[in-house]
mmCIF file of C-alpha atoms in Angstrom:
data_model
loop_
_atom_site.group_PDB
_atom_site.id
_atom_site.type_symbol
_atom_site.label_atom_id
_atom_site.label_comp_id
_atom_site.label_asym_id
_atom_site.label_seq_id
_atom_site.Cartn_x
_atom_site.Cartn_y
_atom_site.Cartn_z
ATOM 1 C CA MET A 1 17.263 49.458 23.016
ATOM 2 C CA ASP A 2 17.616 45.714 23.512
ATOM 3 C CA LEU A 3 14.263 45.263 25.237
ATOM 4 C CA LEU A 4 14.545 41.485 25.650
ATOM 5 C CA ARG A 5 17.943 41.755 27.350
ATOM 6 C CA HIS A 6 16.659 44.349 29.802
ATOM 7 C CA LEU A 7 13.557 42.254 30.473
ATOM 8 C CA ARG A 8 15.732 39.222 31.246
ATOM 9 C CA HIS A 9 17.628 41.346 33.790
ATOM 10 C CA PHE A 10 14.354 42.578 35.259
ATOM 11 C CA VAL A 11 12.913 39.070 35.690
ATOM 12 C CA VAL A 12 15.969 37.847 37.619
ATOM 13 C CA VAL A 13 15.923 40.895 39.915
ATOM 14 C CA ALA A 14 12.165 40.518 40.402
ATOM 15 C CA HIS A 15 12.605 36.926 41.546
ATOM 16 C CA GLU A 16 15.612 37.589 43.774
ATOM 17 C CA LEU A 17 14.536 41.052 45.037
ATOM 18 C CA HIS A 18 18.228 41.654 45.571
ATOM 19 C CA PHE A 19 20.474 43.349 43.007
ATOM 20 C CA GLY A 20 23.653 41.734 44.320
ATOM 21 C CA ARG A 21 22.361 38.160 44.102
ATOM 22 C CA ALA A 22 20.727 38.872 40.717
ATOM 23 C CA ALA A 23 24.016 40.219 39.363
ATOM 24 C CA GLU A 24 25.814 37.048 40.452
ATOM 25 C CA LEU A 25 23.199 34.847 38.745
ATOM 26 C CA LEU A 26 23.474 36.890 35.561
ATOM 27 C CA GLY A 27 27.277 36.826 35.643
ATOM 28 C CA MET A 28 27.629 40.600 35.611
ATOM 29 C CA ALA A 29 28.577 43.418 37.955
ATOM 30 C CA GLN A 30 25.882 45.128 40.021
ATOM 31 C CA PRO A 31 26.282 48.686 38.617
ATOM 32 C CA PRO A 32 25.569 47.661 34.971
ATOM 33 C CA LEU A 33 22.561 45.666 36.207
ATOM 34 C CA SER A 34 21.195 48.699 38.068
ATOM 35 C CA GLN A 35 21.723 50.824 34.959
ATOM 36 C CA SER A 36 19.868 48.232 32.846
ATOM 37 C CA ILE A 37 16.837 48.341 35.170
ATOM 38 C CA GLN A 38 16.875 52.148 35.217
ATOM 39 C CA ARG A 39 16.956 52.290 31.437
ATOM 40 C CA LEU A 40 13.996 49.897 31.258
ATOM 41 C CA GLU A 41 12.086 52.104 33.702
ATOM 42 C CA ARG A 42 12.816 55.180 31.590
ATOM 43 C CA GLU A 43 11.737 53.346 28.447
ATOM 44 C CA LEU A 44 8.431 52.249 30.024
ATOM 45 C CA ALA A 45 7.992 55.499 32.016
ATOM 46 C CA VAL A 46 7.254 53.629 35.259
ATOM 47 C CA GLU A 47 9.035 52.597 38.447
ATOM 48 C CA LEU A 48 9.418 48.811 38.640
ATOM 49 C CA PHE A 49 11.014 48.524 42.093
ATOM 50 C CA ASP A 50 10.420 50.320 45.360
ATOM 51 C CA ARG A 51 13.878 51.234 46.596
ATOM 52 C CA SER A 52 12.680 53.498 49.448
ATOM 53 C CA ARG A 53 13.483 50.870 52.060
ATOM 54 C CA ARG A 54 16.425 48.544 52.587
ATOM 55 C CA GLN A 55 14.455 45.674 51.036
ATOM 56 C CA VAL A 56 13.737 45.830 47.323
ATOM 57 C CA ARG A 57 10.071 45.389 46.482
ATOM 58 C CA LEU A 58 8.115 45.220 43.246
ATOM 59 C CA THR A 59 5.811 48.110 42.528
ATOM 60 C CA THR A 60 2.350 47.544 41.095
ATOM 61 C CA ALA A 61 3.784 48.170 37.630
ATOM 62 C CA GLY A 62 6.646 45.772 38.342
ATOM 63 C CA GLY A 63 4.290 43.019 39.458
ATOM 64 C CA LEU A 64 2.177 43.388 36.315
ATOM 65 C CA LEU A 65 5.256 43.486 34.094
ATOM 66 C CA LEU A 66 6.741 40.331 35.620
ATOM 67 C CA ALA A 67 4.001 38.041 34.287
ATOM 68 C CA GLU A 68 4.067 39.685 30.854
ATOM 69 C CA ALA A 69 7.872 39.611 30.688
ATOM 70 C CA GLU A 70 8.038 35.922 31.609
ATOM 71 C CA GLU A 71 5.487 35.076 28.920
ATOM 72 C CA LEU A 72 7.343 37.177 26.356
ATOM 73 C CA LEU A 73 10.700 35.589 27.178
ATOM 74 C CA ALA A 74 9.165 32.091 27.051
ATOM 75 C CA GLY A 75 7.780 32.977 23.611
ATOM 76 C CA GLU A 76 11.237 34.102 22.534
ATOM 77 C CA GLY A 77 12.643 30.748 23.662
ATOM 78 C CA ARG A 78 10.005 28.877 21.688
ATOM 79 C CA LEU A 79 10.700 31.034 18.640
ATOM 80 C CA ARG A 80 14.440 30.422 18.822
ATOM 81 C CA ASN A 81 13.855 26.685 19.237
ATOM 82 C CA LEU A 82 11.476 26.705 16.273
ATOM 83 C CA MET A 83 13.959 28.508 14.058
ATOM 84 C CA GLY A 84 16.693 26.156 15.248
ATOM 85 C CA GLN A 85 14.635 23.212 14.041
ATOM 86 C CA VAL A 86 14.144 24.940 10.693
ATOM 87 C CA ARG A 87 17.901 25.520 10.383
ATOM 88 C CA ALA A 88 18.500 21.846 11.184
ATOM 89 C CA GLY A 89 16.071 20.789 8.468
ATOM 90 C CA GLU A 90 13.598 19.314 10.947
ATOM 91 C CA LEU A 91 10.708 21.626 10.026
ATOM 92 C CA GLY A 92 9.334 23.237 6.911
ATOM 93 C CA VAL A 93 8.733 21.914 3.405
ATOM 94 C CA LEU A 94 11.251 19.789 1.498
ATOM 95 C CA ARG A 95 10.706 19.487 -2.266
ATOM 96 C CA ALA A 96 12.215 16.135 -3.248
ATOM 97 C CA GLY A 97 12.480 14.313 -6.565
ATOM 98 C CA VAL A 98 12.682 10.548 -7.141
ATOM 99 C CA PRO A 99 13.050 8.542 -10.388
ATOM 100 C CA PRO A 100 9.795 7.129 -11.808
ATOM 101 C CA GLU A 101 11.086 3.552 -11.527
ATOM 102 C CA THR A 102 11.713 3.800 -7.766
ATOM 103 C CA PRO A 103 10.138 0.698 -6.148
ATOM 104 C CA ALA A 104 7.312 1.342 -3.711
ATOM 105 C CA VAL A 105 9.149 -0.494 -0.908
ATOM 106 C CA THR A 106 12.211 1.735 -1.376
ATOM 107 C CA LEU A 107 10.113 4.873 -1.405
ATOM 108 C CA ARG A 108 8.276 3.790 1.734
ATOM 109 C CA ALA A 109 11.522 3.006 3.549
ATOM 110 C CA LEU A 110 12.977 6.406 2.673
ATOM 111 C CA LEU A 111 9.860 8.272 3.809
ATOM 112 C CA ASP A 112 9.716 6.244 7.034
ATOM 113 C CA GLN A 113 13.341 7.110 7.797
ATOM 114 C CA LEU A 114 12.681 10.795 7.128
ATOM 115 C CA THR A 115 9.652 10.738 9.414
ATOM 116 C CA CYS A 116 11.711 9.165 12.211
ATOM 117 C CA ARG A 117 14.584 11.617 11.770
ATOM 118 C CA ALA A 118 12.522 14.795 11.219
ATOM 119 C CA PRO A 119 8.833 14.242 12.105
ATOM 120 C CA GLY A 120 8.017 17.924 11.577
ATOM 121 C CA LEU A 121 9.351 18.012 8.025
ATOM 122 C CA ASP A 122 6.726 18.144 5.259
ATOM 123 C CA VAL A 123 8.112 16.202 2.271
ATOM 124 C CA GLU A 124 6.665 17.303 -1.062
ATOM 125 C CA LEU A 125 7.525 14.379 -3.350
ATOM 126 C CA HIS A 126 7.807 14.627 -7.155
ATOM 127 C CA GLU A 127 8.226 11.797 -9.674
ATOM 128 C CA LEU A 128 10.949 13.095 -12.001
ATOM 129 C CA THR A 129 13.631 11.761 -14.329
ATOM 130 C CA THR A 130 17.294 12.553 -13.740
ATOM 131 C CA ALA A 131 17.279 15.261 -16.423
ATOM 132 C CA GLU A 132 14.138 16.858 -14.983
ATOM 133 C CA GLN A 133 15.579 16.833 -11.476
ATOM 134 C CA VAL A 134 18.858 18.420 -12.559
ATOM 135 C CA ARG A 135 17.003 21.179 -14.386
ATOM 136 C CA MET A 136 14.671 21.886 -11.458
ATOM 137 C CA LEU A 137 17.561 21.846 -8.973
ATOM 138 C CA THR A 138 19.487 24.429 -10.980
ATOM 139 C CA GLU A 139 16.316 26.522 -11.253
ATOM 140 C CA ARG A 140 15.779 26.254 -7.465
ATOM 141 C CA ARG A 141 12.388 24.587 -7.951
ATOM 142 C CA LEU A 142 13.587 21.430 -6.186
ATOM 143 C CA ASP A 143 15.530 21.032 -2.934
ATOM 144 C CA VAL A 144 16.944 17.519 -3.297
ATOM 145 C CA GLY A 145 16.698 14.623 -5.731
ATOM 146 C CA LEU A 146 17.808 11.065 -6.508
ATOM 147 C CA VAL A 147 19.636 10.858 -9.822
ATOM 148 C CA HIS A 148 21.453 8.331 -11.998
ATOM 149 C CA HIS A 149 25.047 9.123 -12.930
ATOM 150 C CA PRO A 150 26.931 10.444 -14.762
ATOM 151 C CA VAL A 151 25.459 13.915 -14.341
ATOM 152 C CA GLN A 152 26.931 16.950 -16.047
ATOM 153 C CA ALA A 153 25.849 20.057 -14.137
ATOM 154 C CA ASP A 154 27.552 22.849 -12.229
ATOM 155 C CA GLY A 155 26.610 24.036 -8.782
ATOM 156 C CA LEU A 156 25.385 20.698 -7.440
ATOM 157 C CA ARG A 157 26.584 18.596 -4.522
ATOM 158 C CA PHE A 158 26.205 14.809 -4.437
ATOM 159 C CA GLY A 159 25.593 12.498 -1.518
ATOM 160 C CA ALA A 160 27.202 9.106 -0.981
ATOM 161 C CA PRO A 161 26.637 6.987 -4.115
ATOM 162 C CA VAL A 162 25.235 3.480 -4.287
ATOM 163 C CA ASP A 163 26.288 1.176 -7.139
ATOM 164 C CA VAL A 164 23.721 -1.383 -8.260
ATOM 165 C CA PRO A 165 24.991 -4.209 -10.503
ATOM 166 C CA LEU A 166 23.055 -4.731 -13.709
ATOM 167 C CA GLY A 167 22.263 -7.804 -15.771
ATOM 168 C CA VAL A 168 20.183 -8.862 -18.756
ATOM 169 C CA LEU A 169 16.418 -8.971 -18.346
ATOM 170 C CA LEU A 170 14.798 -11.381 -20.813
ATOM 171 C CA PRO A 171 11.826 -13.753 -21.127
ATOM 172 C CA ARG A 172 12.167 -17.013 -19.208
ATOM 173 C CA THR A 173 11.343 -18.831 -22.441
ATOM 174 C CA SER A 174 14.382 -17.361 -24.191
ATOM 175 C CA PRO A 175 17.229 -19.832 -24.933
ATOM 176 C CA LEU A 176 19.607 -17.253 -23.403
ATOM 177 C CA ALA A 177 17.892 -17.714 -20.038
ATOM 178 C CA ARG A 178 19.176 -21.303 -19.805
ATOM 179 C CA GLY A 179 22.718 -20.192 -18.993
ATOM 180 C CA ARG A 180 23.986 -18.706 -15.731
ATOM 181 C CA GLU A 181 25.404 -15.679 -17.560
ATOM 182 C CA VAL A 182 24.789 -13.879 -20.842
ATOM 183 C CA PRO A 183 27.611 -12.374 -22.935
ATOM 184 C CA LEU A 184 26.623 -9.047 -24.447
ATOM 185 C CA ALA A 185 27.780 -10.282 -27.844
ATOM 186 C CA ALA A 186 25.126 -13.041 -27.634
ATOM 187 C CA LEU A 187 22.452 -10.328 -27.789
ATOM 188 C CA ALA A 188 23.378 -9.381 -31.360
ATOM 189 C CA GLY A 189 20.275 -8.746 -33.450
ATOM 190 C CA LEU A 190 18.085 -7.958 -30.432
ATOM 191 C CA ASP A 191 16.672 -4.571 -29.492
ATOM 192 C CA LEU A 192 17.560 -2.783 -26.276
ATOM 193 C CA VAL A 193 14.594 -1.719 -24.155
ATOM 194 C CA ALA A 194 15.661 1.245 -22.032
ATOM 195 C CA ALA A 195 14.506 4.561 -20.641
ATOM 196 C CA PRO A 196 14.498 7.364 -23.241
ATOM 197 C CA ARG A 197 17.803 9.188 -23.559
ATOM 198 C CA ALA A 198 16.197 12.459 -22.467
ATOM 199 C CA THR A 199 15.522 11.051 -18.999
ATOM 200 C CA ALA A 200 19.220 10.499 -18.156
ATOM 201 C CA PRO A 201 21.488 11.353 -21.126
ATOM 202 C CA GLY A 202 24.771 10.540 -19.366
ATOM 203 C CA TRP A 203 23.686 7.078 -18.281
ATOM 204 C CA HIS A 204 22.015 6.283 -21.627
ATOM 205 C CA ASP A 205 25.170 7.120 -23.600
ATOM 206 C CA HIS A 206 27.390 5.147 -21.238
ATOM 207 C CA LEU A 207 25.173 2.063 -21.437
ATOM 208 C CA LEU A 208 25.213 2.052 -25.247
ATOM 209 C CA ALA A 209 28.976 2.602 -25.301
ATOM 210 C CA VAL A 210 29.579 -0.439 -23.071
ATOM 211 C CA CYS A 211 27.227 -2.621 -25.144
ATOM 212 C CA ARG A 212 28.949 -1.681 -28.407
ATOM 213 C CA ARG A 213 32.402 -2.143 -26.917
ATOM 214 C CA HIS A 214 31.494 -5.731 -26.049
ATOM 215 C CA GLY A 215 30.045 -6.695 -29.396
ATOM 216 C CA TRP A 216 26.372 -5.797 -29.113
ATOM 217 C CA ARG A 217 25.035 -3.055 -31.299
ATOM 218 C CA PRO A 218 21.297 -3.092 -30.595
ATOM 219 C CA ALA A 219 19.183 -3.203 -33.729
ATOM 220 C CA ARG A 220 17.283 -0.304 -32.187
ATOM 221 C CA VAL A 221 16.650 1.230 -28.793
ATOM 222 C CA ARG A 222 13.012 0.952 -27.785
ATOM 223 C CA PRO A 223 12.088 3.579 -25.157
ATOM 224 C CA ALA A 224 10.178 2.578 -22.031
ATOM 225 C CA ARG A 225 9.469 5.159 -19.352
ATOM 226 C CA ASN A 226 7.928 2.892 -16.725
ATOM 227 C CA PRO A 227 8.643 -0.707 -15.626
ATOM 228 C CA GLU A 228 5.298 -2.141 -16.736
ATOM 229 C CA PHE A 229 5.784 -0.916 -20.286
ATOM 230 C CA LEU A 230 9.369 -2.223 -20.232
ATOM 231 C CA PHE A 231 8.121 -5.647 -19.111
ATOM 232 C CA GLY A 232 5.597 -5.701 -21.927
ATOM 233 C CA LEU A 233 8.176 -4.889 -24.604
ATOM 234 C CA VAL A 234 10.604 -7.542 -23.318
ATOM 235 C CA LEU A 235 7.874 -10.193 -23.056
ATOM 236 C CA ALA A 236 6.730 -9.385 -26.592
ATOM 237 C CA GLY A 237 10.079 -10.741 -27.817
ATOM 238 C CA GLY A 238 12.845 -9.288 -29.927
ATOM 239 C CA GLY A 239 14.225 -7.104 -27.159
ATOM 240 C CA VAL A 240 15.975 -7.294 -23.793
ATOM 241 C CA ALA A 241 16.707 -4.807 -21.038
ATOM 242 C CA VAL A 242 19.757 -4.157 -18.871
ATOM 243 C CA GLU A 243 18.432 -3.588 -15.366
ATOM 244 C CA PRO A 244 18.960 -4.451 -11.667
ATOM 245 C CA ALA A 245 18.005 -7.928 -10.464
ATOM 246 C CA THR A 246 15.301 -6.478 -8.201
ATOM 247 C CA LEU A 247 13.305 -5.400 -11.238
ATOM 248 C CA ALA A 248 12.947 -9.008 -12.459
ATOM 249 C CA ARG A 249 11.282 -9.990 -9.179
ATOM 250 C CA ARG A 250 8.297 -7.846 -10.108
ATOM 251 C CA GLU A 251 7.491 -9.970 -13.179
ATOM 252 C CA PRO A 252 7.673 -13.798 -12.791
ATOM 253 C CA ARG A 253 7.713 -14.374 -16.564
ATOM 254 C CA LEU A 254 11.070 -12.612 -16.831
ATOM 255 C CA ALA A 255 14.548 -13.898 -15.949
ATOM 256 C CA TRP A 256 17.614 -11.922 -14.884
ATOM 257 C CA ARG A 257 21.106 -13.107 -15.803
ATOM 258 C CA PRO A 258 24.472 -11.518 -14.984
ATOM 259 C CA ILE A 259 26.513 -10.192 -17.885
ATOM 260 C CA ALA A 260 29.416 -12.541 -18.627
ATOM 261 C CA ASP A 261 31.865 -10.262 -20.413
ATOM 262 C CA ALA A 262 31.272 -6.821 -18.898
ATOM 263 C CA SER A 263 30.605 -5.311 -15.493
ATOM 264 C CA LEU A 264 27.858 -2.744 -15.505
ATOM 265 C CA ALA A 265 26.588 -0.852 -12.485
ATOM 266 C CA LYS A 266 24.084 1.951 -12.231
ATOM 267 C CA ARG A 267 25.208 4.595 -9.767
ATOM 268 C CA THR A 268 22.545 6.515 -7.857
ATOM 269 C CA SER A 269 22.905 9.246 -5.276
ATOM 270 C CA ALA A 270 21.103 12.187 -3.747
ATOM 271 C CA VAL A 271 21.901 15.605 -5.167
ATOM 272 C CA TRP A 272 21.160 19.151 -4.029
ATOM 273 C CA PRO A 273 22.274 22.724 -4.821
ATOM 274 C CA GLU A 274 25.748 23.567 -3.602
ATOM 275 C CA ARG A 275 24.788 27.058 -2.448
ATOM 276 C CA ALA A 276 21.894 27.986 -0.151
ATOM 277 C CA ALA A 277 20.945 24.320 0.147
ATOM 278 C CA HIS A 278 17.934 23.188 2.152
ATOM 279 C CA PRO A 279 19.165 22.301 5.667
ATOM 280 C CA ALA A 280 17.686 18.797 5.354
ATOM 281 C CA ALA A 281 19.394 17.977 2.038
ATOM 282 C CA PRO A 282 22.571 16.367 3.476
ATOM 283 C CA MET A 283 20.438 14.299 5.852
ATOM 284 C CA VAL A 284 18.325 13.083 2.917
ATOM 285 C CA GLY A 285 21.516 12.195 1.046
ATOM 286 C CA GLN A 286 22.726 10.042 3.924
ATOM 287 C CA LEU A 287 19.353 8.332 4.410
ATOM 288 C CA ALA A 288 18.983 7.702 0.666
ATOM 289 C CA ALA A 289 22.353 5.954 0.528
ATOM 290 C CA GLU A 290 21.422 3.758 3.498
ATOM 291 C CA VAL A 291 18.006 2.851 2.079
ATOM 292 C CA LEU A 292 19.269 2.187 -1.457
ATOM 293 C CA ALA A 293 22.093 -0.020 -0.192
ATOM 294 C CA VAL A 294 19.561 -2.230 1.581
ATOM 295 C CA ALA A 295 16.911 -2.100 -1.148
ATOM 296 C CA GLU A 296 19.318 -3.041 -3.962
ATOM 297 C CA PRO A 297 21.633 -5.749 -2.567
ATOM 298 C CA ALA A 298 24.140 -7.308 -4.895
ATOM 299 C CA PRO A 299 22.948 -10.562 -6.506
ATOM 300 C CA PRO A 300 24.859 -13.801 -5.882
ATOM 301 C CA THR A 301 28.262 -13.646 -7.506
ATOM 302 C CA PRO A 302 28.867 -16.296 -10.209
ATOM 303 C CA SER A 303 31.717 -18.663 -9.410
ATOM 304 C CA SER A 304 33.774 -17.321 -12.304
ATOM 305 C CA ALA A 305 33.632 -13.719 -11.055
ATOM 306 C CA PRO A 306 36.145 -12.286 -8.568
ATOM 307 C CA ALA A 307 34.672 -12.807 -5.140
ATOM 308 C CA GLU A 308 36.148 -9.646 -3.663
ATOM 309 C CA ARG A 309 34.523 -7.172 -6.116
ATOM 310 C CA PRO A 310 31.922 -8.383 -8.637
ATOM 311 C CA TRP A 311 31.563 -4.964 -10.318
ATOM 312 C CA PRO A 312 33.703 -1.834 -10.600
ATOM 313 C CA VAL A 313 33.064 1.729 -9.580
ATOM 314 C CA LEU A 314 32.268 3.410 -12.868
ATOM 315 C CA PHE A 315 31.849 7.041 -11.913
ATOM 316 C CA ASP A 316 33.447 9.267 -9.308
ATOM 317 C CA THR A 317 30.993 11.786 -7.871
ATOM 318 C CA THR A 318 32.830 12.622 -4.695
ATOM 319 C CA GLY A 319 35.043 15.274 -6.252
#
């Protein structure tokens, strides 16, 4: 028996005290409505309406049931609304991963946007490398993440990507900092300071391939997991990093110069499981793209670079 349906019929009849008018309001014929009320009475083993006179009246049982039925139906409405918010990704817990080097201002902007869009959503944030996020996403221990491309993994869906142009990060005292641009070949003999390969294998391999193709084979690759350690290694001399311009603003003793003979861009996007994804994952992907685009604006384009597109799209993640 569909108790809630019969109770909805009962409440309308109880308010109208007229089966004909109640049937019209419910958009049904009167005989099925009468049968619905009779079935409810049989189920509850009571009479809900006094039909002994021309006017329909509530019995004592009917009057008591009316208040309970209205409360029950209101609770059903609240429950359906609650579950609707869960389906829309506006409630519940979202397990999200972000790269360790994510600037505090970017992280704050993303969380603020999420709070505005879904104030009831509890975001459980984890500081994870690209490789760690991909593994946890495939193991269903993470709902959404921000990763650096290229990423080789099946069963994942990517949000809109954001390309951030990269340049050479070096001490301000370096002779190479005197020019407006730095050719990669001019870095011969220097070390490359970069995140360990295990953190983002696809990006690490691509970066080294571009450097070698343009005449720079780093003497060695010195791993740095966090920005402060990277700054220290670069300032110590003998090594440079290839990073976004925004990173240089965090350390005044470092200079950032565009690369003269190659266009490098780091592509970042949100990623989530393709099947049984968290309802909020696509929303996070959209917000992440908007926040990253503002947080990592392109640096001024040198006069010698094409004004219409200072760096190319390196990876296609939309397919």
